[in-house]
Short mmCIF file of N, CA and C in Angstrom, two decimals:
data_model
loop_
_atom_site.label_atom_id
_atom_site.label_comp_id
_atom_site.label_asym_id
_atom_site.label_seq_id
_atom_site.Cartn_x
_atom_site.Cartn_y
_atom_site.Cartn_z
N UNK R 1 235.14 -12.30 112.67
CA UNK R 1 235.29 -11.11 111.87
C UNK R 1 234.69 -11.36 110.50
N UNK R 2 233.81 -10.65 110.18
CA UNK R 2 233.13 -10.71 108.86
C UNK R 2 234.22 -10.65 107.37
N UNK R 3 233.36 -10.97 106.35
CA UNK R 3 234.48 -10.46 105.08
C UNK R 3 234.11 -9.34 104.48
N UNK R 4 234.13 -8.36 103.94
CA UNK R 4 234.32 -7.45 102.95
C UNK R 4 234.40 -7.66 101.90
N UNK R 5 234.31 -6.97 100.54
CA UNK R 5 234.87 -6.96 99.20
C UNK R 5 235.68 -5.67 99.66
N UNK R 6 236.53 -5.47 98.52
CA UNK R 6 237.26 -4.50 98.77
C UNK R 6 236.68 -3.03 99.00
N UNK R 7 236.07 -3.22 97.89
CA UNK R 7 235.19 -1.89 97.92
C UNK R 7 234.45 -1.82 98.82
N UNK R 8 233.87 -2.18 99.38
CA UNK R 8 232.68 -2.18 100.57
C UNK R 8 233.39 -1.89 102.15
N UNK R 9 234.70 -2.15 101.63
CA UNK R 9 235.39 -1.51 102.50
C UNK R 9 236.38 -0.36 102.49
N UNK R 10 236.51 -0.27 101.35
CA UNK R 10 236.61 1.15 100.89
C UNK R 10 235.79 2.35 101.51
N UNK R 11 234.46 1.90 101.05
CA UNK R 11 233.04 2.76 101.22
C UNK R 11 233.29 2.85 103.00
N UNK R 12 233.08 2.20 103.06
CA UNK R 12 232.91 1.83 105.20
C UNK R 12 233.80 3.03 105.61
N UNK R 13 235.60 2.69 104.74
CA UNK R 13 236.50 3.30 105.55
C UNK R 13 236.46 5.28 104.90
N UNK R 14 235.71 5.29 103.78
CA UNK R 14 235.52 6.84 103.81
C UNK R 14 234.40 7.80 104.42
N UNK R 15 233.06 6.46 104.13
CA UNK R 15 231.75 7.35 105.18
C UNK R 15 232.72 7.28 106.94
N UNK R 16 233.68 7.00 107.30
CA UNK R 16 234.47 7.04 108.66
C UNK R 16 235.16 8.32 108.57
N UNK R 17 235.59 8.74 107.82
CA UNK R 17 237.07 9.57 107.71
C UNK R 17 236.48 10.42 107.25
N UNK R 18 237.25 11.75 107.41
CA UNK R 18 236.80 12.87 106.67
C UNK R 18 237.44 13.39 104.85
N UNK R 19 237.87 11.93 104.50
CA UNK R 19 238.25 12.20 103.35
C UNK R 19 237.23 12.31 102.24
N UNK R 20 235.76 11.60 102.70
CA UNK R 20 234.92 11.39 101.73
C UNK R 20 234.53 13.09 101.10
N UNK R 21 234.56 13.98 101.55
CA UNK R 21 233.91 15.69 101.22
C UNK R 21 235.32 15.82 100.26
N UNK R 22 236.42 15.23 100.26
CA UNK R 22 237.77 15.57 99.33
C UNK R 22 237.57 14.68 98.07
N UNK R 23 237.07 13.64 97.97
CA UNK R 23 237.05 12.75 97.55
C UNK R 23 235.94 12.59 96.43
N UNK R 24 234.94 13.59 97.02
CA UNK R 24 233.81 14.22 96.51
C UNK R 24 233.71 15.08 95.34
N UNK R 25 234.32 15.93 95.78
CA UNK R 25 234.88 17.22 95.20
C UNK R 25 235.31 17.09 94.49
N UNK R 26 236.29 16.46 94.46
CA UNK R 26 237.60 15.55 93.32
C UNK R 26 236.60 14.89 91.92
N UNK R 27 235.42 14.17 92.70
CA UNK R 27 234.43 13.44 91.59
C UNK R 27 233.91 14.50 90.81
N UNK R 28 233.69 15.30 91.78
CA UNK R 28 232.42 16.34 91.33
C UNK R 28 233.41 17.17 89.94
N UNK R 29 234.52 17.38 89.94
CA UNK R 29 235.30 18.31 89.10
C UNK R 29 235.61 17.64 88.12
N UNK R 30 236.06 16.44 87.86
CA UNK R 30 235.93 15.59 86.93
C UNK R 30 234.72 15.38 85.91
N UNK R 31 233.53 15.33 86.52
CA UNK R 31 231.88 15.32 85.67
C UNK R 31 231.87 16.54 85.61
N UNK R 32 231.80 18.11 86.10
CA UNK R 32 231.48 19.45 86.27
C UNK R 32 230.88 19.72 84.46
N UNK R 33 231.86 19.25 84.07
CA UNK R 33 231.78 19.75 82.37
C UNK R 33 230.54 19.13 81.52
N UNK R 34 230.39 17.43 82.23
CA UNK R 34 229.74 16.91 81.75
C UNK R 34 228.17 17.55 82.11
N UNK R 35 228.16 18.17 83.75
CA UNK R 35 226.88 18.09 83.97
C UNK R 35 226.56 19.74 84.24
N UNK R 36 227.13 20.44 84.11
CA UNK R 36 227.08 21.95 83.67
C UNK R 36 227.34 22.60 82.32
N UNK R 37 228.01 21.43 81.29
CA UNK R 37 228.57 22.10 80.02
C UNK R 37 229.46 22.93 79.88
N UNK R 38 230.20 23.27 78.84
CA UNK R 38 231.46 23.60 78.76
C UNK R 38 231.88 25.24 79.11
N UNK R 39 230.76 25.78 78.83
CA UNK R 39 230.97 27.17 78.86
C UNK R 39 231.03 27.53 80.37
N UNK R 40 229.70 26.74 80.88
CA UNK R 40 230.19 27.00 82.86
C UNK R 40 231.66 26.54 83.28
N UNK R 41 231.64 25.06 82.96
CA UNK R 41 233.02 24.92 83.48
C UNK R 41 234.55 25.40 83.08
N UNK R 42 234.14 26.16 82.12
CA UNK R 42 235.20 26.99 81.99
C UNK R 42 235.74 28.17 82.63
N UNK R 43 234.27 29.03 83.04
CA UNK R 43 234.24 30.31 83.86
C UNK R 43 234.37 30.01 85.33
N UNK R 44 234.21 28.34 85.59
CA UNK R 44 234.04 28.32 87.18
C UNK R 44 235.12 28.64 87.82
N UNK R 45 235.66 29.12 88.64
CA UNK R 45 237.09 28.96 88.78
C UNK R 45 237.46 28.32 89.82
N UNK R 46 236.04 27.82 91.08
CA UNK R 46 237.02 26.78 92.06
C UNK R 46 235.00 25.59 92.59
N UNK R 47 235.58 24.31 92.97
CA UNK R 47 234.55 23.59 93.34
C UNK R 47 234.85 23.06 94.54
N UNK R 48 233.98 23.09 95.46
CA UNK R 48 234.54 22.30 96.39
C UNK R 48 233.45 21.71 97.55
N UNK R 49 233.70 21.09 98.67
CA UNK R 49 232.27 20.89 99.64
C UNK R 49 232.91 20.86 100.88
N UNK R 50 231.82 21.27 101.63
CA UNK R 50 232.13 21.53 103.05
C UNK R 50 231.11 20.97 103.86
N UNK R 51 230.53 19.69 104.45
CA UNK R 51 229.68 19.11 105.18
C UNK R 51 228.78 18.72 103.85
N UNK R 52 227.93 19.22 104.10
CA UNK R 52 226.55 18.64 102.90
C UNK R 52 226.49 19.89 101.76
N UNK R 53 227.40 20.91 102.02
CA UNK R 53 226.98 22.15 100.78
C UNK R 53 228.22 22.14 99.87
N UNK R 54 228.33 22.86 98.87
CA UNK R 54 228.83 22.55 97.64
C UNK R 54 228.76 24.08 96.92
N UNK R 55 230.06 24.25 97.54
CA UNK R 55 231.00 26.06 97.15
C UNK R 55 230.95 26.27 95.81
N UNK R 56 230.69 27.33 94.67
CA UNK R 56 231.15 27.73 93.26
C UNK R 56 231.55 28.97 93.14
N UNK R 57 232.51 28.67 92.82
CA UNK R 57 233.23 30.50 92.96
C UNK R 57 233.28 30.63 91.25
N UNK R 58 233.11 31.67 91.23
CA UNK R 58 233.37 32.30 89.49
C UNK R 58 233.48 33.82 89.94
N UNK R 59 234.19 34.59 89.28
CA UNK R 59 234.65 35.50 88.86
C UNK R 59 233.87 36.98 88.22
N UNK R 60 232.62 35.74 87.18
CA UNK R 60 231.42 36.13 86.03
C UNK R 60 230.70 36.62 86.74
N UNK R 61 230.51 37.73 86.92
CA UNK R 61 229.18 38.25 87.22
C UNK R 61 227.44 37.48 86.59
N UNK R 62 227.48 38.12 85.39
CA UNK R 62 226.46 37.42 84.78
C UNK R 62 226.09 35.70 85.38
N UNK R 63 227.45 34.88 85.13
CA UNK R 63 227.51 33.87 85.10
C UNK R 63 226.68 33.35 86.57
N UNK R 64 227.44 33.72 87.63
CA UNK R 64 227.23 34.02 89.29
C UNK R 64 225.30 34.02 89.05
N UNK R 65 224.99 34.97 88.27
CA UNK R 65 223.46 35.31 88.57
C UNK R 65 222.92 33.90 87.93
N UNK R 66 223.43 33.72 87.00
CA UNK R 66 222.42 32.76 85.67
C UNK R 66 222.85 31.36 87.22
N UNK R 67 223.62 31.15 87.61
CA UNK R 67 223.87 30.07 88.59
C UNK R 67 222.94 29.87 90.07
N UNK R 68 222.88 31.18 90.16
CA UNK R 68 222.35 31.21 91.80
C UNK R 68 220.45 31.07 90.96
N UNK R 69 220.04 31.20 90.07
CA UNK R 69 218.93 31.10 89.30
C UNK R 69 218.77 29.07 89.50
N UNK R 70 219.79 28.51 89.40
CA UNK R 70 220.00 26.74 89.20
C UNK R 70 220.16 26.33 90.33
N UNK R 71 220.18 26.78 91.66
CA UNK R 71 220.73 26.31 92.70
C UNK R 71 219.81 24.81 92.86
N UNK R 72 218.67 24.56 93.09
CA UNK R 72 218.21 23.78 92.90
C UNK R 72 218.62 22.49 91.72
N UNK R 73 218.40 22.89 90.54
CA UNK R 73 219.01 22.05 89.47
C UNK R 73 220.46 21.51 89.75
N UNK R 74 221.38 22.45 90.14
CA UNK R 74 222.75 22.13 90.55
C UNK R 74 222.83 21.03 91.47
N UNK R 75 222.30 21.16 92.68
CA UNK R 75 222.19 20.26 93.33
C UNK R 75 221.53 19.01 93.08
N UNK R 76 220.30 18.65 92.63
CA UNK R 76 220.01 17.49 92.25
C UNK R 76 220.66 16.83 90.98
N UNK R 77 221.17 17.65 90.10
CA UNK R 77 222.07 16.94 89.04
C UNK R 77 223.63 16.33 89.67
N UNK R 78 224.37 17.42 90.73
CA UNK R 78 225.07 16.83 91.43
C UNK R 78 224.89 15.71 92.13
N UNK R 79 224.05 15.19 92.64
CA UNK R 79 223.68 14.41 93.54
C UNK R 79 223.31 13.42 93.00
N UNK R 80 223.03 13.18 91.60
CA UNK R 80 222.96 12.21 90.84
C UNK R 80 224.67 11.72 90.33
N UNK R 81 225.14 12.53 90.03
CA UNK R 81 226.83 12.30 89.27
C UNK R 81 227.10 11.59 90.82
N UNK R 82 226.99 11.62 92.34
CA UNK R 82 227.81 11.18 92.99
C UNK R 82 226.65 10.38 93.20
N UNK R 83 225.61 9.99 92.67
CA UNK R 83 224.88 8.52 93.21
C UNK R 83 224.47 8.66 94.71
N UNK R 84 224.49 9.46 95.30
CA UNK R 84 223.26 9.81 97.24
C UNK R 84 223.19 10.73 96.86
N UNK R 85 222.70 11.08 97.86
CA UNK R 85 222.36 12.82 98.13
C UNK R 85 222.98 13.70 99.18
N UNK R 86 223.89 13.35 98.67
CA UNK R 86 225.45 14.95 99.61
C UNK R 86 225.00 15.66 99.89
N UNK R 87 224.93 16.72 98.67
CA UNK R 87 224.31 18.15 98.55
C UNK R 87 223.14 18.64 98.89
N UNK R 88 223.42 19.33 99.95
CA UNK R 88 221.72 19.84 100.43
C UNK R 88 221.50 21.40 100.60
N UNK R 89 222.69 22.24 100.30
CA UNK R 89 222.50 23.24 99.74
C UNK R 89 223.82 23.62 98.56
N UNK R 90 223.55 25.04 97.81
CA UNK R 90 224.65 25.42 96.71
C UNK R 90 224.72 26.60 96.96
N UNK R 91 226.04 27.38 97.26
CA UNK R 91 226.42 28.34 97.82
C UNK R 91 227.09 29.11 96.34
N UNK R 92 226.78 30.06 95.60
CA UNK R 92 227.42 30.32 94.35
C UNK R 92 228.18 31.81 95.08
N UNK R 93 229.84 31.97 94.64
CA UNK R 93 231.00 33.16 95.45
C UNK R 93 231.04 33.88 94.49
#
């Protein structure tokens, strides 16, 4: 039986489980502010991921448009904050 570091088995045991898309999400809401700025993450009102895409619900009309305009940007700036590339589309609600 091989050894591990902890983490490396960490990693192993979430790309296994379906906790890694929770786990994600969780990251992703924590940076949101950092990598959208304050005024988006204020109006956003929910974040979340489902397989490889990456839900934004807001409320804002305006906001909704100026977003679905970034879908691209959103995603590759996301995908940098989580270090791979998750996100392969952005669904703005």
């Amino acid at each position: 039986m091989g050894e591990y570091s902890l983490g490396d088995a960490l990693r192993k045991f979430l790309n296994q489980s379906h906790l890694k898309g929770s786990i994600q999400a969780l990251q992703i809401e924590e940076v949101w502010e950092k990598i959208m700025g304050k005024t988006v993450a204020r109006y956003t009102d929910k974040i979340s991921i489902h397989g490889h895409t990456l839900y934004i619900n807001t409320a804002i009309a305006p906001l909704r448009q100026e977003l679905l305009y970034q879908k691209d940007a959103i995603r590759q700036r996301v995908n940098e904050a989580l270090g791979e590339a998750v996100i392969k589309e952005v669904v703005i609600k």
